[in-house]
PDB file of C-alpha atoms in Angstrom:
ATOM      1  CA  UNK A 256      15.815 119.713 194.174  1.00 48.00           C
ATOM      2  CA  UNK A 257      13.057 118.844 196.781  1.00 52.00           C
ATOM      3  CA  UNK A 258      13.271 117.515 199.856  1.00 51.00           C
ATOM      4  CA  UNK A 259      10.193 114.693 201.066  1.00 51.00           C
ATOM      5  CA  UNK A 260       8.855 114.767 205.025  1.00 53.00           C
ATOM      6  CA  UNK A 261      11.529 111.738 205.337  1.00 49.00           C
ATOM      7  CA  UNK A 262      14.220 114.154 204.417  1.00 50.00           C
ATOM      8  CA  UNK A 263      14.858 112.018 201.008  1.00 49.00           C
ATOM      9  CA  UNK A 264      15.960 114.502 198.096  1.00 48.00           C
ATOM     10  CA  UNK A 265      14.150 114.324 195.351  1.00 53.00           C
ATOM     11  CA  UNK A 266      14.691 115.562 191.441  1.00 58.00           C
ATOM     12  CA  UNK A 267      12.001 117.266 189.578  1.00 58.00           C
ATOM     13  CA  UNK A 268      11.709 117.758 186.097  1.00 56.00           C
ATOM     14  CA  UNK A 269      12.585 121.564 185.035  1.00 55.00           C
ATOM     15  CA  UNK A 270      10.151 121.368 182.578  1.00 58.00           C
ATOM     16  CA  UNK A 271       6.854 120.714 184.107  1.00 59.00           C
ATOM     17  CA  UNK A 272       8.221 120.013 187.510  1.00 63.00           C
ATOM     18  CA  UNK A 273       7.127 116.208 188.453  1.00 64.00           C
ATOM     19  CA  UNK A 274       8.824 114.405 190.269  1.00 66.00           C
ATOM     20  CA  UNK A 275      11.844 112.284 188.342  1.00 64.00           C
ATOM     21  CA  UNK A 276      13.072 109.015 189.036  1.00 62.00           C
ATOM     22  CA  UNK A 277      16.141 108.436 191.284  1.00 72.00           C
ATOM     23  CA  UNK A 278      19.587 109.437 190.099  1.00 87.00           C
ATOM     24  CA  UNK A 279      22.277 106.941 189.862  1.00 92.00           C
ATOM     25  CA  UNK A 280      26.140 107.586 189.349  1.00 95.00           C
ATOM     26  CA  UNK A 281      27.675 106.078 186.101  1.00 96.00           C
ATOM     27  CA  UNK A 282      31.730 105.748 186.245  1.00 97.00           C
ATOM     28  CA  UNK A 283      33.102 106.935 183.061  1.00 97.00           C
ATOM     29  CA  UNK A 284      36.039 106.931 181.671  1.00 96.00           C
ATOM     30  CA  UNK A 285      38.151 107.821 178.109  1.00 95.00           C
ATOM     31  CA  UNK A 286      39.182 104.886 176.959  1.00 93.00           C
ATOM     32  CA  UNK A 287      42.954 105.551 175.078  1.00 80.00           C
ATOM     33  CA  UNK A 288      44.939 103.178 172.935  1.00 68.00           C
ATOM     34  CA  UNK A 289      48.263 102.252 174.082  1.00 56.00           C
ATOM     35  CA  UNK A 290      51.651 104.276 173.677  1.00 52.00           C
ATOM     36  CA  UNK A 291      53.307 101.650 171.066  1.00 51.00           C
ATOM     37  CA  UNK A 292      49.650 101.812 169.177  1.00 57.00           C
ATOM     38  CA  UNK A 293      49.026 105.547 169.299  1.00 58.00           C
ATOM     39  CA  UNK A 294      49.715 107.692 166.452  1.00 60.00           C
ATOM     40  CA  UNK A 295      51.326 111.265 167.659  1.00 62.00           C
ATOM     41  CA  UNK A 296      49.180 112.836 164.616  1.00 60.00           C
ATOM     42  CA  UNK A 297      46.273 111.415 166.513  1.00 66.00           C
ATOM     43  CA  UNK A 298      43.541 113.746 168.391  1.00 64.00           C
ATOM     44  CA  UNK A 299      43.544 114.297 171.772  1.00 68.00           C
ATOM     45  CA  UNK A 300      40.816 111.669 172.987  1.00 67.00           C
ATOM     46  CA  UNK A 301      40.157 114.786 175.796  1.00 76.00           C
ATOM     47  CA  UNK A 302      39.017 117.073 172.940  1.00 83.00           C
ATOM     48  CA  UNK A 303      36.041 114.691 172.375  1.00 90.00           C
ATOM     49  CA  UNK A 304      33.193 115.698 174.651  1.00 93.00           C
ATOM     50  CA  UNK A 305      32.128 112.768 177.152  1.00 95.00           C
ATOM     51  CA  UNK A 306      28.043 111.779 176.766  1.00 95.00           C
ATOM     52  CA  UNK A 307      25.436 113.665 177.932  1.00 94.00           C
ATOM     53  CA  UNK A 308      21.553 114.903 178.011  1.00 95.00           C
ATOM     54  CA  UNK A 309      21.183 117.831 175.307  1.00 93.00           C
ATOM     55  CA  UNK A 310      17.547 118.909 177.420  1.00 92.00           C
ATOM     56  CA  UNK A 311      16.846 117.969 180.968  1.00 90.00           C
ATOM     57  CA  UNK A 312      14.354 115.447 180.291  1.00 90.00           C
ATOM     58  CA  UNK A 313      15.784 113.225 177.645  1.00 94.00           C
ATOM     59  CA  UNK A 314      15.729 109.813 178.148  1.00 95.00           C
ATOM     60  CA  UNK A 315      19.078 109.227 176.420  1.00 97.00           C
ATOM     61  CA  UNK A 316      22.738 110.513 176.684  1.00 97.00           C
ATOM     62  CA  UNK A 317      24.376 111.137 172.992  1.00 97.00           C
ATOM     63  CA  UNK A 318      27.213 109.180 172.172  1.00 98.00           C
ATOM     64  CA  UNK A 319      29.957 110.757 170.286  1.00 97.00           C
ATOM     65  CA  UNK A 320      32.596 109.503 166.595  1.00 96.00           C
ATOM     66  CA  UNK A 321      35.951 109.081 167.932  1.00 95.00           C
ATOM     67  CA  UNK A 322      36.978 109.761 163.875  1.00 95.00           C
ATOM     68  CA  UNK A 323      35.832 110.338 160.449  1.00 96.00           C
ATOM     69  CA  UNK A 324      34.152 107.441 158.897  1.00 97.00           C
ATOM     70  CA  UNK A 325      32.690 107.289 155.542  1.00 98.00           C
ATOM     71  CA  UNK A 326      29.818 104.342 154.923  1.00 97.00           C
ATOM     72  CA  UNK A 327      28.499 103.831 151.692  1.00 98.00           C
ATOM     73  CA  UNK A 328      25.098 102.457 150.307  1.00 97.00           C
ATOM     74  CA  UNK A 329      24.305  99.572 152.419  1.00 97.00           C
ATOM     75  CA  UNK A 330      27.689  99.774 154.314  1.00 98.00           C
ATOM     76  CA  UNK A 331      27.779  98.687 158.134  1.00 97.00           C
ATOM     77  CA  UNK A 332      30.885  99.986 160.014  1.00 98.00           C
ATOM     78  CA  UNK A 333      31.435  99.218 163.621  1.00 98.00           C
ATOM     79  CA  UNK A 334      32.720 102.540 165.501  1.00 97.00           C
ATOM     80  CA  UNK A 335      34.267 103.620 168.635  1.00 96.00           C
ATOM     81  CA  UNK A 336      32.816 106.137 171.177  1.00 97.00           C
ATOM     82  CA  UNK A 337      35.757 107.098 173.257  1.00 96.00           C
ATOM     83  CA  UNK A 338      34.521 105.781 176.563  1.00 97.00           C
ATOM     84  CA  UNK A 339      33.882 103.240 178.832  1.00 98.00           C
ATOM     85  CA  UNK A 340      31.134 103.082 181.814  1.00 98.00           C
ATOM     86  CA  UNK A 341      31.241 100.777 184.938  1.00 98.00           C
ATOM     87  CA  UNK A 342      27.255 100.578 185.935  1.00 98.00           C
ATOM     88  CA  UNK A 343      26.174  99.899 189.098  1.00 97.00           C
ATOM     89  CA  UNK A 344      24.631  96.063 189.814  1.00 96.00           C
ATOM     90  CA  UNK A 345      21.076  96.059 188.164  1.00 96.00           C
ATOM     91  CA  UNK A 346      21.358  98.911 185.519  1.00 98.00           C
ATOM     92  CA  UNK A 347      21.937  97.953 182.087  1.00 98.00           C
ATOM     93  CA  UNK A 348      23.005 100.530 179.092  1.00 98.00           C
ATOM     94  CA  UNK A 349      21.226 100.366 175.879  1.00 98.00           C
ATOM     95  CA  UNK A 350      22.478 101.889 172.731  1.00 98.00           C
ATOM     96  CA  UNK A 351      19.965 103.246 170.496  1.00 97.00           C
ATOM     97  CA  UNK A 352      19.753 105.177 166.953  1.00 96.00           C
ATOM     98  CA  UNK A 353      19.353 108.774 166.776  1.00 95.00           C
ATOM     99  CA  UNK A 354      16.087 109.925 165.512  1.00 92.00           C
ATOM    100  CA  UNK A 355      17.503 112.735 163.203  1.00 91.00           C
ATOM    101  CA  UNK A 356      19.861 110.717 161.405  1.00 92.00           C
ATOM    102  CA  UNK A 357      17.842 107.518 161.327  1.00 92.00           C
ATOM    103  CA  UNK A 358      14.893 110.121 159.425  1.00 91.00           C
ATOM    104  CA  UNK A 359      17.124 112.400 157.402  1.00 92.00           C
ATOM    105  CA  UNK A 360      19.980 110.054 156.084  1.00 92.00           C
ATOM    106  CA  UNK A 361      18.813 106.565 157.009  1.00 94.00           C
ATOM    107  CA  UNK A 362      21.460 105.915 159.345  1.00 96.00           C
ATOM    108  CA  UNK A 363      20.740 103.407 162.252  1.00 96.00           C
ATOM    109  CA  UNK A 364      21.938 100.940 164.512  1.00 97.00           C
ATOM    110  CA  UNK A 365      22.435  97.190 163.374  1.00 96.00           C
ATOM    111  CA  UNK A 366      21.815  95.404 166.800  1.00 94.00           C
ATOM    112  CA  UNK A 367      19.495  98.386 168.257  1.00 94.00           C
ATOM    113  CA  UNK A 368      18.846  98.753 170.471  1.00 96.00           C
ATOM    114  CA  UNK A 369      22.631  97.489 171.592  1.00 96.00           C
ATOM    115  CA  UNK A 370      23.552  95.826 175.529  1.00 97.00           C
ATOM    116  CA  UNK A 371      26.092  97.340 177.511  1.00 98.00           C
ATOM    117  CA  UNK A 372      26.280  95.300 180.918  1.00 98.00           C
ATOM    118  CA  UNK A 373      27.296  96.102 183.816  1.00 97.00           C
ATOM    119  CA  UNK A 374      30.212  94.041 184.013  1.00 97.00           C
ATOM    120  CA  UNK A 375      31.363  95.351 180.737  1.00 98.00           C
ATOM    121  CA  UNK A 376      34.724  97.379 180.877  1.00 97.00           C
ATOM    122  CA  UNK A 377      35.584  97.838 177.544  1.00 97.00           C
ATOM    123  CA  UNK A 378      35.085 100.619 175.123  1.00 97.00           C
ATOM    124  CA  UNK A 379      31.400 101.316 174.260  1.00 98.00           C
ATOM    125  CA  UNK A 380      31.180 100.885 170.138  1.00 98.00           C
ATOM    126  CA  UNK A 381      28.579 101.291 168.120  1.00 98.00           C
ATOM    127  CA  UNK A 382      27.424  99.153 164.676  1.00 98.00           C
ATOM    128  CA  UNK A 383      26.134 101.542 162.275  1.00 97.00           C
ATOM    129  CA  UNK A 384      24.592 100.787 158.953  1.00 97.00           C
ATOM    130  CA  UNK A 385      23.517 102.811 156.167  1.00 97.00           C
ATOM    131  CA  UNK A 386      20.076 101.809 154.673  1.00 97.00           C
ATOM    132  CA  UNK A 387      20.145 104.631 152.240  1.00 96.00           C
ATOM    133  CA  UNK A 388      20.562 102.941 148.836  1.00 95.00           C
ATOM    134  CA  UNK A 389      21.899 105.708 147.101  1.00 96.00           C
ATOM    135  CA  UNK A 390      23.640 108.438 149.405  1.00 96.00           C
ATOM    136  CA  UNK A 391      26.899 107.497 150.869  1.00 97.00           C
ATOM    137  CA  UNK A 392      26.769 109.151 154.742  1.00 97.00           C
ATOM    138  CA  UNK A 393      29.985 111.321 155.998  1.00 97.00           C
ATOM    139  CA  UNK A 394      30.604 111.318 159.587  1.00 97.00           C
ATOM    140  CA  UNK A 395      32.799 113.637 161.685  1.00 97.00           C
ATOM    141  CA  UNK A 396      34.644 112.982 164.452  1.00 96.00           C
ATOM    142  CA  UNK A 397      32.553 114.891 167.396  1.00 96.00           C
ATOM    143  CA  UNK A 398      29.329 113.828 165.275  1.00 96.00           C
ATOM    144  CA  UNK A 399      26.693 112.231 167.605  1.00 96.00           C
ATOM    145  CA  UNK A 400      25.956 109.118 166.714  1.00 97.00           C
ATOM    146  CA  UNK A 401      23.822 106.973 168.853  1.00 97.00           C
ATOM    147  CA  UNK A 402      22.310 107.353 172.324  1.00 97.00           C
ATOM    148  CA  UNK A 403      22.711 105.773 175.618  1.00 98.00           C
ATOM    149  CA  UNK A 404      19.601 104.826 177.334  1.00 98.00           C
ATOM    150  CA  UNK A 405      20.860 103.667 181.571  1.00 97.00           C
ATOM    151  CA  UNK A 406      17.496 101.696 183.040  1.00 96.00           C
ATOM    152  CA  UNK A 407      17.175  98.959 185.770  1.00 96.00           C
ATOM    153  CA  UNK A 408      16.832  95.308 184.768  1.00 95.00           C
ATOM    154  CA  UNK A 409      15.160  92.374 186.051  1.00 94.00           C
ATOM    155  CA  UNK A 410      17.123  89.078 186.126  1.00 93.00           C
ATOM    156  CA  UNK A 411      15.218  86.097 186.632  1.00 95.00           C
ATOM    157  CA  UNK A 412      15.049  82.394 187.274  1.00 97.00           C
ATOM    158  CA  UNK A 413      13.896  80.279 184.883  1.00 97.00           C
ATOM    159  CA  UNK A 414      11.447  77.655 185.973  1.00 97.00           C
ATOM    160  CA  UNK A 415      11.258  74.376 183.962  1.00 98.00           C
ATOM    161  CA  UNK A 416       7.302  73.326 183.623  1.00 97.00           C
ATOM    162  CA  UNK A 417       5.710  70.778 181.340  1.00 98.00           C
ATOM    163  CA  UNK A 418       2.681  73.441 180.322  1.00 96.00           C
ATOM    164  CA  UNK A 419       2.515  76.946 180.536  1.00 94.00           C
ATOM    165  CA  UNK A 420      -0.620  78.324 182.157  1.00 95.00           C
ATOM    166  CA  UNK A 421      -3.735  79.744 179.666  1.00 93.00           C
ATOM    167  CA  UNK A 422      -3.917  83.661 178.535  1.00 93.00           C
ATOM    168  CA  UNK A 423      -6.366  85.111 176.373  1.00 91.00           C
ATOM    169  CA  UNK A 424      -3.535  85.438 173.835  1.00 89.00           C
ATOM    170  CA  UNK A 425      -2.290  81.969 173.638  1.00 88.00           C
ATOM    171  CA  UNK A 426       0.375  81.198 170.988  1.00 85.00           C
ATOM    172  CA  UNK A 427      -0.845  83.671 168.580  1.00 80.00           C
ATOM    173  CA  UNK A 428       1.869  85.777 167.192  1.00 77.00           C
ATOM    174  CA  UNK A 429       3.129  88.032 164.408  1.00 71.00           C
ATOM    175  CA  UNK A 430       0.228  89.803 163.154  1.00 71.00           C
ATOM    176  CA  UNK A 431      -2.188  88.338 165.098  1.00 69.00           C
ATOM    177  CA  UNK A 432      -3.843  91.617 166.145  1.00 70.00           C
ATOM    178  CA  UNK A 433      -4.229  92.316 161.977  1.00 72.00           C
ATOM    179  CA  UNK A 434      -2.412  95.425 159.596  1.00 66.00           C
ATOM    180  CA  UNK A 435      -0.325  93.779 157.245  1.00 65.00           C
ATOM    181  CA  UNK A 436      -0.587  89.436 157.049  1.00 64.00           C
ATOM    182  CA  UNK A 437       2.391  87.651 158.069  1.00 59.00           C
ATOM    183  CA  UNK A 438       4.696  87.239 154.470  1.00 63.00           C
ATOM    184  CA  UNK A 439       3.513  89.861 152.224  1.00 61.00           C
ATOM    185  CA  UNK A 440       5.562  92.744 150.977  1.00 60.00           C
ATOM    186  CA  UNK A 441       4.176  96.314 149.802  1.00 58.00           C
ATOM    187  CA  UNK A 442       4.141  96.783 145.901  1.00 56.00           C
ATOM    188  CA  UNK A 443       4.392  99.872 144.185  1.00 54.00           C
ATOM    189  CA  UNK A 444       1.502 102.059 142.725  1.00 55.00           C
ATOM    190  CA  UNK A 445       0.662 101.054 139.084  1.00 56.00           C
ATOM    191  CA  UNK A 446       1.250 104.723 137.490  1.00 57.00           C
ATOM    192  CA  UNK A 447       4.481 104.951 139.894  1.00 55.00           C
ATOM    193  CA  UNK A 448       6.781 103.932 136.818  1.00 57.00           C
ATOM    194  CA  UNK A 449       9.772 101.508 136.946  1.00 57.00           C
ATOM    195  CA  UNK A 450      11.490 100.980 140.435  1.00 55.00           C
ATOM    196  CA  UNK A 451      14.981 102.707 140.381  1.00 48.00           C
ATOM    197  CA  UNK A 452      16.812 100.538 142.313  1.00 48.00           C
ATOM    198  CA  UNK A 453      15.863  97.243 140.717  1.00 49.00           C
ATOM    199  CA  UNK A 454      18.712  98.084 138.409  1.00 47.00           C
ATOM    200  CA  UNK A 455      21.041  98.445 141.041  1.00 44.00           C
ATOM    201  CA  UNK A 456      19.767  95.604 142.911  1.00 42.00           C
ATOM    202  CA  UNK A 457      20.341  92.799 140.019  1.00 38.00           C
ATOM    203  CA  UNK A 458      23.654  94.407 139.258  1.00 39.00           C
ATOM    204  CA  UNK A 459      24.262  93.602 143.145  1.00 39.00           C
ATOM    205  CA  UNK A 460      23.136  90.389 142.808  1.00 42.00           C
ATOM    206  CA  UNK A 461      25.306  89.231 139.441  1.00 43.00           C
ATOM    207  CA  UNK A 462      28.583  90.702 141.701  1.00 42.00           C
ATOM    208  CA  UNK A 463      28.102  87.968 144.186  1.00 43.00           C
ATOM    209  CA  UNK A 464      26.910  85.669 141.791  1.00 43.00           C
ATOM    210  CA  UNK A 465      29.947  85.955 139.843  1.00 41.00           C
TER     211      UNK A 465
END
């Protein structure tokens, strides 16, 4: 911690020591389900450790699996965290996907990245999916799951105008600056062989049919 010549304390980074943004407090809480609903076999929600930084400059706090959940191919599960936040008039919290487990198991976030406001009271929860096609993904209660990302926002006051004024963009959008045009799909390599999952995809496809 430094101090500036107007006496104002300021954070620095402990890895390359620049200066860091302000700090702002975040009320947190456990959130608990009530004693008619709660199971005595249940864990103690105080075992489960609250969110937090695992190095000093990462951007987002890891969010924790209140209990085991199993989601198979293609399976979205909605999940609980264990906690609630009041934010502070201007901060939002955003929930975002966790690297590792998007890379290695194919495990993200539906809505990512996800809106906390700061109005919201309730318990923070988290829409996973599983976009593996073939491995089902087993998750432990403790697991980290997702990541909580606190920044300001902006809100603004929309201005009704009959024309918008020029850019050098204009209305040009998806794909406008090239890669990939707008509607095509990647195919696979000629010697690559038959796709494995087109199997499994038409046998999807004649369940719902049916």
């Amino acid at each position: 911690m430094e101090t500036h010549d107007d006496g104002q304390a300021v954070e620095t980074s402990v890895e390359t020591g620049d200066e860091m943004p302000d700090q702002v407090d975040v009320l947190i809480t456990r959130t608990r389900p009530s004693s008619t609903d709660r199971d005595p076999a249940d864990p103690d929600p105080d075992d489960l450790e609250l969110p937090g930084y695992a190095r000093p400059d990462d951007a987002g706090a890891d969010l924790r699996l209140t209990e085991d959940t199993v989601l198979r191919p293609g399976e979205r599960k909605l999940v609980g965290t264990g906690v609630a936040i009041a934010l502070p008039p201007g901060y939002v919290g955003l929930v975002h996907p966790r690297s590792g487990l998007a890379a290695r198991h194919g495990l993200t976030v539906v809505n990512a990245p996800g809106t906390v406001d700061a109005g919201y009271r309730g318990e923070i929860k988290v829409c996973l999916l599983n976009t593996d096609r073939d491995a089902t993904i087993t998750l432990t209660r403790g697991d980290r799951i997702a990541q909580l990302v606190v920044q300001r926002v902006s809100r603004v006051n929309f201005v009704s105008v009959s024309q918008l004024p020029g850019s050098i963009r204009g209305s040009d959008g998806h794909g406008s600056t090239g890669g990939m045009p707008v509607g095509s799909t990647t195919s696979r390599p000629a010697d690559a062989g038959p796709d494995p999952h087109q199997g499994a995809a038409s046998t999807e496809q004649q369940e719902h049919s049916s």
